[in-house]
Coordinates of C-alpha atoms in Angstrom, one line a residue:
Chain A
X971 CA -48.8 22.5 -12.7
X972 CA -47.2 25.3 -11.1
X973 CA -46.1 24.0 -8.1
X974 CA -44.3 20.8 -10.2
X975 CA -42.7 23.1 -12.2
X976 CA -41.2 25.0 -9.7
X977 CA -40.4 21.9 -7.8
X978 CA -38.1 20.3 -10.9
X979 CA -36.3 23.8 -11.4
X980 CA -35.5 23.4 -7.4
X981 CA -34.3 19.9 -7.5
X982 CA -32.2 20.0 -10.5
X983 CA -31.2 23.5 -8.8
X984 CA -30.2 21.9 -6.0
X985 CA -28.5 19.1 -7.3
X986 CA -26.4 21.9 -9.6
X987 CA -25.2 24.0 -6.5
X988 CA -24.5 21.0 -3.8
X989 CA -22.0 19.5 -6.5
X990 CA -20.4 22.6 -7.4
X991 CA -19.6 23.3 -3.3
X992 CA -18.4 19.9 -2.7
X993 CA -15.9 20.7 -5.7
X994 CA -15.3 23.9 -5.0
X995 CA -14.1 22.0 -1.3
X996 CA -12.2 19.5 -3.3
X997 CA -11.0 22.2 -5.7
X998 CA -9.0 23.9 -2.9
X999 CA -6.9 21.0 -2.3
X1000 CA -6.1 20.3 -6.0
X1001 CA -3.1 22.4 -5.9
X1002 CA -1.4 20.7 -3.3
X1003 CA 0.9 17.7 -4.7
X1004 CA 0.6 14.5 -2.7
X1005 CA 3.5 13.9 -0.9
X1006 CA 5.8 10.9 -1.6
X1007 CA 5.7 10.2 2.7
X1008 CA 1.8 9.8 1.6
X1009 CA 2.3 7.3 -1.5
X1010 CA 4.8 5.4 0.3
X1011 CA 2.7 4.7 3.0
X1012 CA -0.4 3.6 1.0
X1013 CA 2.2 1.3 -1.0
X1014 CA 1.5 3.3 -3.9
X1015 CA 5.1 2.8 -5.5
X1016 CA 5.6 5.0 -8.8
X1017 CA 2.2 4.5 -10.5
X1018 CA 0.1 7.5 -10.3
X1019 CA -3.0 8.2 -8.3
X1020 CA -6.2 6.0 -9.0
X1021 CA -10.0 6.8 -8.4
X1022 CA -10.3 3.6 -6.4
X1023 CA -7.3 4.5 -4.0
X1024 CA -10.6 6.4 -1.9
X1025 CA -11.3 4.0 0.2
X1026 CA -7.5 3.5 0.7
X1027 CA -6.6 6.7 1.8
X1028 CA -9.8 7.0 3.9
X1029 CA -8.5 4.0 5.8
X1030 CA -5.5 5.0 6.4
X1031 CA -7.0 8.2 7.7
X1032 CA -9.1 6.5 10.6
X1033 CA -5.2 5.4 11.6
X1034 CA -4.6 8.7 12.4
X1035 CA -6.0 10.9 15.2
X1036 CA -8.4 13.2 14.6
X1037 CA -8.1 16.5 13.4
X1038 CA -10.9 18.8 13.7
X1039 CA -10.3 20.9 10.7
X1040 CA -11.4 18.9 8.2
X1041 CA -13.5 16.3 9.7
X1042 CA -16.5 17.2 8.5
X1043 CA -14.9 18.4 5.0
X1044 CA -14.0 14.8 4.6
X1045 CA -17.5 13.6 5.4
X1046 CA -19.0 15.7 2.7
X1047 CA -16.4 14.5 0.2
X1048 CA -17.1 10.8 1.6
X1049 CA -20.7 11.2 0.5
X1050 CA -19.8 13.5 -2.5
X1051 CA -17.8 10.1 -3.5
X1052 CA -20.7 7.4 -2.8
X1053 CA -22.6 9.3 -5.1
X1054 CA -20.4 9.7 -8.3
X1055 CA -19.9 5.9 -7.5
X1056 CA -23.3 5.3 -8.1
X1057 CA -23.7 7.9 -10.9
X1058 CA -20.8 6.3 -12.4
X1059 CA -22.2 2.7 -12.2
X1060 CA -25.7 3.8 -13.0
X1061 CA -24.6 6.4 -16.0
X1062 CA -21.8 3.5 -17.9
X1063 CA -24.2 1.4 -20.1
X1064 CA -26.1 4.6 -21.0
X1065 CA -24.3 7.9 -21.1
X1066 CA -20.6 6.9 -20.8
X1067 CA -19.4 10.7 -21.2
X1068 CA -21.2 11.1 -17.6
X1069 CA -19.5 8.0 -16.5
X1070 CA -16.1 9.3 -17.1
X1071 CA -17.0 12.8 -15.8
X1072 CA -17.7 10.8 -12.9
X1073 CA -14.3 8.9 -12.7
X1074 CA -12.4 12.4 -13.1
X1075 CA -14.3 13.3 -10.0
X1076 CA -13.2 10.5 -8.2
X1077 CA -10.3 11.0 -8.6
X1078 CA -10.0 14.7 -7.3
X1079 CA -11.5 13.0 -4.1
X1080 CA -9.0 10.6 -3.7
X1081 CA -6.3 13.2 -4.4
X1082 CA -8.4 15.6 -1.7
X1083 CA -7.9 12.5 0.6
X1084 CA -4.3 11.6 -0.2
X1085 CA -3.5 15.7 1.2
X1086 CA -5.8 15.2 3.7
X1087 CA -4.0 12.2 4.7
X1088 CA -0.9 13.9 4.2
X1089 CA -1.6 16.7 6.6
X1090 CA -2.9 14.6 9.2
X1091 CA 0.5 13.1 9.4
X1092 CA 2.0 16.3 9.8
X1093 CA -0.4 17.0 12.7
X1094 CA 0.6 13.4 14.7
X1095 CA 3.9 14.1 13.9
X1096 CA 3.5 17.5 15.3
X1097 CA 1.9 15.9 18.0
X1098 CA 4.2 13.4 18.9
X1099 CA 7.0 16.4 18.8
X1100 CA 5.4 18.3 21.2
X1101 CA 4.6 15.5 23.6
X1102 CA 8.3 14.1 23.5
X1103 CA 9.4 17.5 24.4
X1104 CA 6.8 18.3 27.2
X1105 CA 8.6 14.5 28.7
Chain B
X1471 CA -42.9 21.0 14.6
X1472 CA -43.7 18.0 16.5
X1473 CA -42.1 15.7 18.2
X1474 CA -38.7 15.2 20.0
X1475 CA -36.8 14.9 16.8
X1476 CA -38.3 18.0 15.8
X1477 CA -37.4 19.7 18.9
X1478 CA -34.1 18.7 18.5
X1479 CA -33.0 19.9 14.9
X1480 CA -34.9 23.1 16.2
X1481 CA -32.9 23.3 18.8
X1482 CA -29.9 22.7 16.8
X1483 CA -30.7 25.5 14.3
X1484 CA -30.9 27.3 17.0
X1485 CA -27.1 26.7 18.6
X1486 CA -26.1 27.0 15.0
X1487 CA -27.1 30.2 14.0
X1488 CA -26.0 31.6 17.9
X1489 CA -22.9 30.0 16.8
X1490 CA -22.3 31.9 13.4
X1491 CA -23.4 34.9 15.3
X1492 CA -20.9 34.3 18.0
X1493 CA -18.3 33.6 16.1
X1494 CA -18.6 36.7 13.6
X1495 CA -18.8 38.9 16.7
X1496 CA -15.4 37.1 18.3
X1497 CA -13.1 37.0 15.2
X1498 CA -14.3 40.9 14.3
X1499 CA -15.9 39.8 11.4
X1500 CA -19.7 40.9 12.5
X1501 CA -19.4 44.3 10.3
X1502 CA -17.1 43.1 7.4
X1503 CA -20.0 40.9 6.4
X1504 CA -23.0 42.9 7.9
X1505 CA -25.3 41.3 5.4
X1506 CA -24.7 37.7 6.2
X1507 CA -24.1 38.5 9.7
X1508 CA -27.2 40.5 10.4
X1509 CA -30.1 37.7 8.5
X1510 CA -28.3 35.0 10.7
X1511 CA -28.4 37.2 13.7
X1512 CA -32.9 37.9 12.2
X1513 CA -32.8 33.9 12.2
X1514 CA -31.8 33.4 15.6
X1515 CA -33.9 36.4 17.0
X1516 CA -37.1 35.0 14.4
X1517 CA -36.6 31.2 15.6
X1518 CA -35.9 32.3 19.5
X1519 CA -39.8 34.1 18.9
X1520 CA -41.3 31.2 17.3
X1521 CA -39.9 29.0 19.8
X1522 CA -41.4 31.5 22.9
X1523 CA -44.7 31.8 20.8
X1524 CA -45.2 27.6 20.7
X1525 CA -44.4 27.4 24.6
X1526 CA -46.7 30.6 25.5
X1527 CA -49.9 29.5 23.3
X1528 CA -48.9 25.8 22.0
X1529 CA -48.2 24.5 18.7
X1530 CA -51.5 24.1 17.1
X1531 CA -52.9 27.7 18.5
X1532 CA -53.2 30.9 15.6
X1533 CA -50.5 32.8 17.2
X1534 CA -48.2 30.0 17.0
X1535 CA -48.9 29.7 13.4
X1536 CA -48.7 33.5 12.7
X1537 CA -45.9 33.8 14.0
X1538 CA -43.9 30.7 12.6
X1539 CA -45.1 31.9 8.7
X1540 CA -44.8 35.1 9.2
X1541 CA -41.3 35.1 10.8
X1542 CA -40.0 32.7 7.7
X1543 CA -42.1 34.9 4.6
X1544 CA -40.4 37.9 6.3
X1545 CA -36.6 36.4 6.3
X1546 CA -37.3 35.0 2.7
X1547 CA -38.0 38.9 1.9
X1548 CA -34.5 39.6 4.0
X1549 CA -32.9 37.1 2.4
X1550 CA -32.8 39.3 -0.4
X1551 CA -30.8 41.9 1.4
X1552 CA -28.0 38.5 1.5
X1553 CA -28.5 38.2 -2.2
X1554 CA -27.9 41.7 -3.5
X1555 CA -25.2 42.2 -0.7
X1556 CA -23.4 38.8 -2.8
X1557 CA -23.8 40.4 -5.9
X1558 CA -22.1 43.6 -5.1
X1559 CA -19.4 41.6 -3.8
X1560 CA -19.5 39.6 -7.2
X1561 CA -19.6 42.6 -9.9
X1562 CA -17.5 44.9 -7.5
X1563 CA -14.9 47.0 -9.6
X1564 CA -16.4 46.1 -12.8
X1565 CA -18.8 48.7 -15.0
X1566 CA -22.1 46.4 -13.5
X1567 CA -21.9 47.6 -10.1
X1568 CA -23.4 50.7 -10.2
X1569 CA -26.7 49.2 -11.3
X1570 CA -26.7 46.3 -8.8
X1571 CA -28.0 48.9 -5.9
X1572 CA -30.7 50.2 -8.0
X1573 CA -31.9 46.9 -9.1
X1574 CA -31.6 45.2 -5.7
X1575 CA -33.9 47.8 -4.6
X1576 CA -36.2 47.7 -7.1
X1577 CA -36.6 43.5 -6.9
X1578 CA -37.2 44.2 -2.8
X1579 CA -39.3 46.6 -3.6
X1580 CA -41.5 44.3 -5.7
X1581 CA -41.0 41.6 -3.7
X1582 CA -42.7 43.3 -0.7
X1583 CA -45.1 44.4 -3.1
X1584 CA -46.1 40.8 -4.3
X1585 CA -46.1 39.3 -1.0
X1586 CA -48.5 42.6 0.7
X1587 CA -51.0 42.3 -2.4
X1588 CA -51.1 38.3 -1.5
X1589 CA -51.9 38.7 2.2
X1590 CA -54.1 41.6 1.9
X1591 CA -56.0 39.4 -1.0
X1592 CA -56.3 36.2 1.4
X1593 CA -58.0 39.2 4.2
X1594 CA -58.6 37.4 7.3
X1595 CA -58.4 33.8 6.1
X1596 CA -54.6 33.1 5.6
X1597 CA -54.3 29.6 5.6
X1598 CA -51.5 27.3 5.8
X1599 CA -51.9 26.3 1.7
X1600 CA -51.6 30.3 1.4
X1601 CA -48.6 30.9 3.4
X1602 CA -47.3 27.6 2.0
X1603 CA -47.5 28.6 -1.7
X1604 CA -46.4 32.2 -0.6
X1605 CA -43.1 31.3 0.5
X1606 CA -42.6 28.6 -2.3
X1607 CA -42.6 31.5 -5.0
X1608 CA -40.5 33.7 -2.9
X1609 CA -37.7 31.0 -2.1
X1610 CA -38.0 29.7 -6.1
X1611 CA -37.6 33.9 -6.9
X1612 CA -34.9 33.4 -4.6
X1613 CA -33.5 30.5 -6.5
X1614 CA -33.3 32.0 -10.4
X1615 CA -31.4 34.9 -8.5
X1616 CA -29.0 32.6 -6.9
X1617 CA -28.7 31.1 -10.3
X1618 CA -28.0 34.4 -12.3
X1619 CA -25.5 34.9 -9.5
X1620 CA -23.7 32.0 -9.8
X1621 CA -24.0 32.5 -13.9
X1622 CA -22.0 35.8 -13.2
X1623 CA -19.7 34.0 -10.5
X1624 CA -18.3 31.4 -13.7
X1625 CA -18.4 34.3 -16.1
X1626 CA -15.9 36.6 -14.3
X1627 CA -14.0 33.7 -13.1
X1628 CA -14.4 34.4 -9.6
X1629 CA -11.9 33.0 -7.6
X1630 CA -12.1 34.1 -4.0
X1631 CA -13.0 31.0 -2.5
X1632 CA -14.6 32.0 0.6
X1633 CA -17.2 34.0 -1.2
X1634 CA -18.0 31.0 -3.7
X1635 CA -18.4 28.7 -1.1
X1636 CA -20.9 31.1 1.2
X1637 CA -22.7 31.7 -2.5
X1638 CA -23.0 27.9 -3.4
X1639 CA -24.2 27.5 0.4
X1640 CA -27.0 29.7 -0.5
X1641 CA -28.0 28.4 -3.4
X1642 CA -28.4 24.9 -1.9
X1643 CA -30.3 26.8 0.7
X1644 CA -32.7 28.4 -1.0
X1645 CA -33.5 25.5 -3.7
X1646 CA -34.1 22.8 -1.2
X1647 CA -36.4 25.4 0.6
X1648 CA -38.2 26.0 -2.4
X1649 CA -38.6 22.7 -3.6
X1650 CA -39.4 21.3 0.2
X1651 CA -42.8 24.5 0.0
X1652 CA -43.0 22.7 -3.7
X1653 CA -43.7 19.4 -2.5
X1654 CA -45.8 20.6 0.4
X1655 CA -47.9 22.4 -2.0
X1656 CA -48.3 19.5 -4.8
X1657 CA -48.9 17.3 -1.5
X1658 CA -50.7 18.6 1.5
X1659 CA -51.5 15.7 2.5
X1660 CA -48.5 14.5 3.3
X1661 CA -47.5 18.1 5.1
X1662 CA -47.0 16.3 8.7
X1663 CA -44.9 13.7 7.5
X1664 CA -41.5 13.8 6.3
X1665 CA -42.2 17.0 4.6
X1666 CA -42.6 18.2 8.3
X1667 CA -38.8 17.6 8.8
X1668 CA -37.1 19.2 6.0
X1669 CA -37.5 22.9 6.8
X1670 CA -35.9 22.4 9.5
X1671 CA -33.2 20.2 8.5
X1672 CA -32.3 22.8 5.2
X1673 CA -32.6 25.4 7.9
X1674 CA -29.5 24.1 10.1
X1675 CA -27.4 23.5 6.4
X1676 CA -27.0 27.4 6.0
X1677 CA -25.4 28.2 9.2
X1678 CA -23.6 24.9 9.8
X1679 CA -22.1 25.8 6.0
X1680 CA -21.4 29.4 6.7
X1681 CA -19.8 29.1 9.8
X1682 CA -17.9 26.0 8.5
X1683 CA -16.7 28.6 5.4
X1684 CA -15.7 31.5 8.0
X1685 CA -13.8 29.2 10.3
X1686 CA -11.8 27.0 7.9
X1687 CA -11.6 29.6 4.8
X1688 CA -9.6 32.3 5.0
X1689 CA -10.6 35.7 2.9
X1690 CA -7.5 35.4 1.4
X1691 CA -7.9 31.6 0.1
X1692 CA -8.0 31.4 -4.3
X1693 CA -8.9 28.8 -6.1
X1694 CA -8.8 28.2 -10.0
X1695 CA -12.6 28.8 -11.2
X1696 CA -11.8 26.8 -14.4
X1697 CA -12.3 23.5 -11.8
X1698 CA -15.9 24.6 -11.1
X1699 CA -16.8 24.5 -14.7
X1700 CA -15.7 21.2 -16.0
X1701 CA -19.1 19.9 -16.8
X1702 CA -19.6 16.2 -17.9
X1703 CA -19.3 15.7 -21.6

């Protein structure tokens, strides 16, 4: 009894603490605006940001070469995200004040990647700089 | 630990933690955070041990198995060094700090305590359904502190991001420990399959996540703490 106990108190535990890091990751970004260099090149035109523009951004991110700083932030998000998708999905018939929790979320992910996108441009373009003067 | 796979995440917890330790000791950063910096530094020197004790008498012999529980039910008991170090950092400057000492001693104290009184009860026959159910209490005591901690972290509005993140590292830590010994414990039967896996796979989170937090966050990164507490409604 004991032991099953202890092992629900752990799992929700767990469950509890791994969401609030990968917000308190995606909270760090949430203060930076996205850029309009980063709407403009996801085609985003003057409607604001969208929880489904995820995928999007993430595309557009494999476009541009790796930056080392926040690979593996945006791997944690990346799952962080297929999760509050299913949550989402799973929670809408039931308990829809989860479901929209769950939207807001993804939508601080995709802003997370929209500045993640944003500073890998700056890095290529920095880059590109260096290498044009080094020619 | 069996197995190449096994071998493998060991040996990765291993370069992890020598990692975390390197790195502290390179960016000067080794005494700033002596508490984090010294039970990563116990890890490495508890895992190197194990890992010199399984080659030397094999993985099925007693010392082997001695010294594997032994060296994790002693860095649980450390681990509470990490804990009361965090919640110093937490309630420093406010009217709480001058009873966190006290009361981090007296926890350790009866923390020791418990876990003496348990292996001098078992005498000669510790078994692996002893040590098992041993370390599950200490990691779930381990857990309702993290969770008090992280009670006090949202209540002062703590906003230093660094020390949230290696705090919410922790407490990921330390529950899926505890509920890994859990499930172990409700199932021993099933303690050589993929129960055999996950202590070593929670033990490479802590120093991946720490030395991910040191490397990328800097001490003087803020955050707004009202984020953290938007709960689903």
């Amino acid at each position: 009894m004991i032991p099953a106990l202890i092992c629900v108190a752990s799992v929700a535990a767990f469950v509890q603490f791994l969401v609030s890091y990968c917000r308190s990751a995606i909270a760090a970004f949430r203060r930076t605006e996205v850029s309009p260099r980063v709407r403009e090149v996801a085609g985003m035109g003057n409607r604001g940001l969208a929880a489904d523009d995820f995928a999007r951004f993430l595309q557009l991110l494999h476009l541009c070469p790796e930056h080392n700083a926040d690979q593996l932030k945006i791997r944690a998000v990346k799952t962080y995200y297929a999760l509050l998708r299913v949550l989402e999905f799973v929670s809408r018939a039931f308990v829809p004040g989860v479901a929209a929790w769950a939207g807001r979320e993804r939508l601080d992910c995709s802003h997370f990647a929209a500045v993640a996108l944003d500073r890998r441009m700056e890095f290529s373009r920095d880059l590109f700089s260096r290498q044009a003067g080094i020619l | 630990m069996q197995g190449p796979v096994s071998y493998a995440i060991w040996m990765f917890v291993l370069l992890a933690e020598c990692f975390f330790v390197v790195c502290a000791l390179y960016r000067r950063e080794f005494l700033r955070n002596l508490t984090l910096s010294s039970y990563m530094l116990l890890c490495l020197v508890g895992n190197v041990g194990v890992y010199v004790c399984s080659r030397a008498y094999g993985i099925h012999s007693a010392e082997y198995f001695y010294s594997y529980y032994s060296s994790d039910i002693l860095l649980s008991v450390l681990m509470y060094f990490v804990i009361a170090g965090l919640f110093s950092q937490v309630f420093a400057g406010t009217q709480f700090s001058r009873y966190v000492r006290g009361a981090s001693l007296i926890l350790l104290g009866a923390t020791a305590l418990f876990a003496f009184i348990s292996s001098y009860s078992a005498g000669q026959k510790i078994s692996t359904q002893f040590a098992v159910e041993l370390e599950q209490d200490l990691n779930f005591v381990g857990v309702v502190l993290m969770y008090v901690l992280w009670g006090a972290v949202t209540k002062l509005r703590e906003s230093r991001l660094r020390l949230v993140q290696v705090i919410l590292a922790l407490g990921v830590y330390c529950s899926a420990v505890a509920a890994t010994y859990a499930l172990r414990n409700l199932f021993p039967n099933l303690e050589f399959s993929m129960l055999a896996w996950l202590p070593p796979i929670t033990a490479l989170w802590l120093p991946v996540a720490w030395s991910y937090t040191f490397m990328r966050v800097p001490e003087s990164a803020r955050f707004a703490p009202g984020h953290l507490l938007a709960a689903p409604q």
